[in-house]
Tab-separated table of N, CA and C in Angstrom:
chain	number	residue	atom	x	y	z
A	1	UNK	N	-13.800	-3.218	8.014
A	1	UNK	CA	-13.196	-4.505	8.195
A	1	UNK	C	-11.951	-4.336	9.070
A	2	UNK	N	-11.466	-4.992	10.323
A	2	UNK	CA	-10.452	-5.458	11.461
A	2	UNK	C	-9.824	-6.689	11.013
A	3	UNK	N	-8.417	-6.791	10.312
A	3	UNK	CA	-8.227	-7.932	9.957
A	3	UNK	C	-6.528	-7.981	11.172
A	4	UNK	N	-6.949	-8.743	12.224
A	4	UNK	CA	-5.950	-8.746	13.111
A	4	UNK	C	-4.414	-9.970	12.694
A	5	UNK	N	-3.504	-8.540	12.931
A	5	UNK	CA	-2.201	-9.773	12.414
A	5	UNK	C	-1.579	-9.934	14.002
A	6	UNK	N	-1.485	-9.412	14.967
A	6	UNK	CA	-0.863	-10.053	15.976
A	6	UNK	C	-1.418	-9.304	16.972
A	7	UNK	N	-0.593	-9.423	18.079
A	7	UNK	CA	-1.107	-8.872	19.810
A	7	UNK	C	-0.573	-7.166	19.341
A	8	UNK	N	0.273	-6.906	18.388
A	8	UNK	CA	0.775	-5.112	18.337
A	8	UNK	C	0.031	-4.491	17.245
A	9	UNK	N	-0.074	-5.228	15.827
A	9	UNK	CA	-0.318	-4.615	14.881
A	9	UNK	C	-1.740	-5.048	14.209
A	10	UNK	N	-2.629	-4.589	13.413
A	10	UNK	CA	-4.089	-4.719	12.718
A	10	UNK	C	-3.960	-3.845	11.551
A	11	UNK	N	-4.979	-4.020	10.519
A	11	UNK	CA	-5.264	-3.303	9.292
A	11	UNK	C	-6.760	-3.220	9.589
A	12	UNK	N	-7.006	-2.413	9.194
A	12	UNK	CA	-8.056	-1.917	9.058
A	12	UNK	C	-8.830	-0.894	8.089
A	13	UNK	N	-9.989	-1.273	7.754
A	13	UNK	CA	-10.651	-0.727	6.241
A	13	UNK	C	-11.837	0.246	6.799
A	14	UNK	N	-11.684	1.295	5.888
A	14	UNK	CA	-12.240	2.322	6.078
A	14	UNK	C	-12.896	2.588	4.624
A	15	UNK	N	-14.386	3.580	3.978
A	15	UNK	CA	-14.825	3.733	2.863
A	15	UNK	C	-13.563	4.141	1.939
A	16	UNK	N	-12.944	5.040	2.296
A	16	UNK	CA	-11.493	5.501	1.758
A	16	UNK	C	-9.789	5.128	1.495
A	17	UNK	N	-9.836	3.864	2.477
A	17	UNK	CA	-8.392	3.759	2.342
A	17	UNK	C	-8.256	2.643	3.442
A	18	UNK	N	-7.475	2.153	3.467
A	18	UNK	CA	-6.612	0.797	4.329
A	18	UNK	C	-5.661	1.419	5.389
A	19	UNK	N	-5.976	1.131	6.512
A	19	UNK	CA	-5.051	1.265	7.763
A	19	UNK	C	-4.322	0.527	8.348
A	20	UNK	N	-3.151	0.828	8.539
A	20	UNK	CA	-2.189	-0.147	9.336
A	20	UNK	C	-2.285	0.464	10.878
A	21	UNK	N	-2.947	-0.089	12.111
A	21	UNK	CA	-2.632	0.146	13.341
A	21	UNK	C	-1.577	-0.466	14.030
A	22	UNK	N	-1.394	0.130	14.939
A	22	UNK	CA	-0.355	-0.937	16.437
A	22	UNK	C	-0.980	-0.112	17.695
A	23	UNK	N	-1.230	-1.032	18.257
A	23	UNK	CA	-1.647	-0.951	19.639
A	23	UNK	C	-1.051	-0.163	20.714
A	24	UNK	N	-1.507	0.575	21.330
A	24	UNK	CA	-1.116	1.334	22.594
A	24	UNK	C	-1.597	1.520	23.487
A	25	UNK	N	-0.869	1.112	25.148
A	25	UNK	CA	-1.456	0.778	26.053
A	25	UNK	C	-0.547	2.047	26.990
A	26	UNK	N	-1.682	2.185	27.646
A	26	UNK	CA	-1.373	3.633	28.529
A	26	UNK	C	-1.936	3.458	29.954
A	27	UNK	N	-1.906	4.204	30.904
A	27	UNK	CA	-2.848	4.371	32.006
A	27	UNK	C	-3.195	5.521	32.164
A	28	UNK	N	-4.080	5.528	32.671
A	28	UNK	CA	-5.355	6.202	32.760
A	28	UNK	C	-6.090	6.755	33.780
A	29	UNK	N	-6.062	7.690	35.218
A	29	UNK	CA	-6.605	7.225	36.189
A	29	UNK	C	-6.409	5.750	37.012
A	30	UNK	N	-5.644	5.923	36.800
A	30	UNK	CA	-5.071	4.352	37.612
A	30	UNK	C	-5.652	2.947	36.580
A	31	UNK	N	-6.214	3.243	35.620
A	31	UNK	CA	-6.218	2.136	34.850
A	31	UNK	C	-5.742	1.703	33.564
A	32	UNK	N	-5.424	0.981	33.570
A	32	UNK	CA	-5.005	0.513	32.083
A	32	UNK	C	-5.643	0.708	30.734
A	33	UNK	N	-5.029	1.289	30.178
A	33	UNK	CA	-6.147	1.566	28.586
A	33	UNK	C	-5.552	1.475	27.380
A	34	UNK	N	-6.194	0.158	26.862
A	34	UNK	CA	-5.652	-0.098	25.265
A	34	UNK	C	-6.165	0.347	24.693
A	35	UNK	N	-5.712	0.729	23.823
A	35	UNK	CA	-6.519	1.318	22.021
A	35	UNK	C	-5.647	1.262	20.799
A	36	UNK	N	-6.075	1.304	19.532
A	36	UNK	CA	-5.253	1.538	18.445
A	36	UNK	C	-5.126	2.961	18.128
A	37	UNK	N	-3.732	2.863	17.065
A	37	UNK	CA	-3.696	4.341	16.874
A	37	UNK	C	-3.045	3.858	15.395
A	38	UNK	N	-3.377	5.129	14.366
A	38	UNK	CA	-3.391	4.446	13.235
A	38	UNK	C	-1.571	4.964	12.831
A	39	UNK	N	-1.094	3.914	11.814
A	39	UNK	CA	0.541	4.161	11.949
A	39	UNK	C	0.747	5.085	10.396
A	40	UNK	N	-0.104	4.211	9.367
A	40	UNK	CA	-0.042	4.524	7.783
A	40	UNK	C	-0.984	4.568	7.293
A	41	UNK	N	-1.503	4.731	6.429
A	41	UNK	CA	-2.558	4.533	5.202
A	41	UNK	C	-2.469	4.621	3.959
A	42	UNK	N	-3.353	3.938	3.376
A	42	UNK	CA	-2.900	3.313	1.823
A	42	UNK	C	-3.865	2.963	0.994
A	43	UNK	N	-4.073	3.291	-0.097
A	43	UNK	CA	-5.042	2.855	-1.211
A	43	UNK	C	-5.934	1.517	-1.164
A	44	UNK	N	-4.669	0.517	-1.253
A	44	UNK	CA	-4.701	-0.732	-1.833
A	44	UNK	C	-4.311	-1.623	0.078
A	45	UNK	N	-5.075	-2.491	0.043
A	45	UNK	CA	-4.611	-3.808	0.773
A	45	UNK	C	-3.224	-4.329	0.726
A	46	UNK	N	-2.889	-4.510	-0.426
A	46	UNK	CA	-1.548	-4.960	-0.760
A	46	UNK	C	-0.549	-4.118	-0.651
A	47	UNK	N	-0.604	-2.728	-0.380
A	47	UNK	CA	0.168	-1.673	-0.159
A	47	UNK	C	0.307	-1.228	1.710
A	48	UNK	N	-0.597	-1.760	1.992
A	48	UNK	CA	-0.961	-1.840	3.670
A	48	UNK	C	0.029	-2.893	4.318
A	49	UNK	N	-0.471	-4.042	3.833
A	49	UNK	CA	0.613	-5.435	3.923
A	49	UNK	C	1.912	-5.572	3.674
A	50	UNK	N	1.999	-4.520	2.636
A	50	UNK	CA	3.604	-4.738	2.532
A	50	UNK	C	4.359	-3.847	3.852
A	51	UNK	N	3.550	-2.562	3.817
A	51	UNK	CA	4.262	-1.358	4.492
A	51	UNK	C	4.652	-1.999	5.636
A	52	UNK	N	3.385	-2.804	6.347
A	52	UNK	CA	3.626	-3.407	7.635
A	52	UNK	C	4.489	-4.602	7.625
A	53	UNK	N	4.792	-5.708	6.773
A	53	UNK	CA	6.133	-5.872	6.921
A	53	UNK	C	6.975	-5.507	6.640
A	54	UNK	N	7.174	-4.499	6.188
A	54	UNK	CA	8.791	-3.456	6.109
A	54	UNK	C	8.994	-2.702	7.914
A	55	UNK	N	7.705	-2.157	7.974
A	55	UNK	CA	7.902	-1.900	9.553
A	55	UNK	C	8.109	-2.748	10.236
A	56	UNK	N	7.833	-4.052	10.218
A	56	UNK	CA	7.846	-5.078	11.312
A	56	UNK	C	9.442	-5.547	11.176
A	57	UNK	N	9.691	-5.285	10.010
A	57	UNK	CA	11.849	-5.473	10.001
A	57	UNK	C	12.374	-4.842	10.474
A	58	UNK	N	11.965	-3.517	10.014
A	58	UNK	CA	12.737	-2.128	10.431
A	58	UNK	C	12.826	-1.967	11.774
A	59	UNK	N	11.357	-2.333	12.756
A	59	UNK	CA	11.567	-2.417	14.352
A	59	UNK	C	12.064	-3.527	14.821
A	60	UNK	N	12.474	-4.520	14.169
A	60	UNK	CA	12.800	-6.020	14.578
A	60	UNK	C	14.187	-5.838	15.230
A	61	UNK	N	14.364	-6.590	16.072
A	61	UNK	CA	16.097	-7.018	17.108
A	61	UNK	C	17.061	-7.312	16.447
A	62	UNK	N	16.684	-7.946	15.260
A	62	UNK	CA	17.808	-8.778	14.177
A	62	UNK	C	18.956	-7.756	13.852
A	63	UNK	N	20.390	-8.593	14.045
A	63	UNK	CA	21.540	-8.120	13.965
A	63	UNK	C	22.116	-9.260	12.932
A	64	UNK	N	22.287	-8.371	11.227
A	64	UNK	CA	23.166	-9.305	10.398
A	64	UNK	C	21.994	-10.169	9.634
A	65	UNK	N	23.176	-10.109	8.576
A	65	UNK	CA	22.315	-10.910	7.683
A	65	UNK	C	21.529	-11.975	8.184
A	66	UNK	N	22.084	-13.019	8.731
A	66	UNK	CA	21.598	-14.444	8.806
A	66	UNK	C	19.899	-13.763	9.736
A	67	UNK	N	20.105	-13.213	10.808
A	67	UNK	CA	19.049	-12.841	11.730
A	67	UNK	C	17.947	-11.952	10.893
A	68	UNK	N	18.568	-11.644	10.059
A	68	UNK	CA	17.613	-10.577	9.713
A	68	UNK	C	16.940	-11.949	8.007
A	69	UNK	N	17.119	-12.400	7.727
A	69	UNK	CA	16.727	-13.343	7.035
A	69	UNK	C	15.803	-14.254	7.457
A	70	UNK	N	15.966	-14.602	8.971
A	70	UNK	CA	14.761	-15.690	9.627
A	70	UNK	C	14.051	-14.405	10.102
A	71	UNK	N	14.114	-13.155	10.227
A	71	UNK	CA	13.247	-12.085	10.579
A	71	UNK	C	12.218	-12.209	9.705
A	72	UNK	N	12.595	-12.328	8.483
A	72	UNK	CA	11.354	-11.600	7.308
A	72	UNK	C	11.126	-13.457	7.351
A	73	UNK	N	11.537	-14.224	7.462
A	73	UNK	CA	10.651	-15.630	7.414
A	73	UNK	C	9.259	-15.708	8.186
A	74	UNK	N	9.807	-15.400	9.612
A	74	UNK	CA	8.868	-15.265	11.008
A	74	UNK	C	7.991	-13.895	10.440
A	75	UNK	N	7.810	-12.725	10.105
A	75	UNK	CA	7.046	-12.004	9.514
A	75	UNK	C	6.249	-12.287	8.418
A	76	UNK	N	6.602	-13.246	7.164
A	76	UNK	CA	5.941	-14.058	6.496
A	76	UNK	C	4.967	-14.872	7.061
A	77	UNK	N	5.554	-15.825	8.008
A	77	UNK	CA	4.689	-16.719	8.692
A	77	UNK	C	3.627	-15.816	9.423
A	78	UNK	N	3.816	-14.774	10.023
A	78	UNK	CA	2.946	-14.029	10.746
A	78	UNK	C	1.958	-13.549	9.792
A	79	UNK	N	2.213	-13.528	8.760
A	79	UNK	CA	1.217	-12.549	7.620
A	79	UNK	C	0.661	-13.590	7.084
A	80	UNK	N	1.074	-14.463	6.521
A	80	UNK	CA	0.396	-16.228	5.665
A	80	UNK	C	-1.094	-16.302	7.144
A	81	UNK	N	-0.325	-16.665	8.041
A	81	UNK	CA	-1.444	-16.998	8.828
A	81	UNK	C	-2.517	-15.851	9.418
A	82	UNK	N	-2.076	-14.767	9.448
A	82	UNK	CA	-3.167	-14.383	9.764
A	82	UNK	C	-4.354	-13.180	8.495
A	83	UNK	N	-4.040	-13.735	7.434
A	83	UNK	CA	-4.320	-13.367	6.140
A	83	UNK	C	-4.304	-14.399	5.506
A	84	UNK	N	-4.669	-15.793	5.382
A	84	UNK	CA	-4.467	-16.969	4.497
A	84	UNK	C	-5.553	-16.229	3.240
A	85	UNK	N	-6.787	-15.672	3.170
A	85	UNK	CA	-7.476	-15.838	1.811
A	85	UNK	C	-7.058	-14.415	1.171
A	86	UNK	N	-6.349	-13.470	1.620
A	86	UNK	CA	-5.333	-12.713	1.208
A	86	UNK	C	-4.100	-13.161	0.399
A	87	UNK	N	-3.459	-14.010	1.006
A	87	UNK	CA	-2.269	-14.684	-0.101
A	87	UNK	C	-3.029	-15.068	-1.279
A	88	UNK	N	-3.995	-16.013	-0.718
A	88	UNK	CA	-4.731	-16.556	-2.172
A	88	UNK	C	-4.611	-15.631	-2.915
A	89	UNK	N	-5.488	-14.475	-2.932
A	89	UNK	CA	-6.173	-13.383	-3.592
A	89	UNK	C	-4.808	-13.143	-4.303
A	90	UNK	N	-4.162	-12.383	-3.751
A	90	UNK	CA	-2.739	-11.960	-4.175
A	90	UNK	C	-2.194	-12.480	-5.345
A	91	UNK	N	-1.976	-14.224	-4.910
A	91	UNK	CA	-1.311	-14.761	-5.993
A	91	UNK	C	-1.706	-15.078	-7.205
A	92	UNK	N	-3.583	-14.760	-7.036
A	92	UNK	CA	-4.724	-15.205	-8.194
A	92	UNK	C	-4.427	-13.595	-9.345
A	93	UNK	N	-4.177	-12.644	-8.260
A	93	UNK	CA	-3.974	-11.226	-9.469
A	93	UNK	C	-2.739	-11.633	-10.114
A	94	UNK	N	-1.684	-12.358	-9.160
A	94	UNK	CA	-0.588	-12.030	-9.996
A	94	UNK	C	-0.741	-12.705	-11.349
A	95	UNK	N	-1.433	-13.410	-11.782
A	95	UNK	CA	-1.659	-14.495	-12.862
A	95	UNK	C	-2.079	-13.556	-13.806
């Protein structure tokens, strides 16, 4: 399973374990060449998801509280949407 969260970063499922990728673009013989390369790995889905928004703060521009507060908002929003039956899931265990 390829469950794409933006143009840098993806998870991805393997028989064994959950991958967090980010994308890397190189050249090649004079051409351009994207591919993934894997960053972490992790048991659980929910351990994948988190890691990658902790990375997505940790590399973020945000200077100071206030910035770094609409950081993890805009990373939320990035994860809600491109994982909506994931939140579900999530919030159905937490019960």
């Amino acid at each position: 399973m390829i469950l794409p969260i933006n143009d840098r970063y993806r998870i991805k499922s393997d028989q064994y374990c959950w991958t967090v990728q980010e994308q890397r673009r190189r050249t090649l013989t004079d051409q351009l060449k994207e591919d993934w390369r894997p960053v972490t790995y992790h048991p659980t889905i929910e351990q994948a998801v988190s890691s990658l928004s902790e990375r997505m703060l940790r590399t973020s521009s945000a200077i100071g509280f206030v910035e770094g507060l609409e950081e993890i908002k805009r990373i939320c929003d990035t994860l809600s949407q491109a994982l909506p039956s994931l939140s579900v899931t999530l919030s159905e265990n937490e019960e």
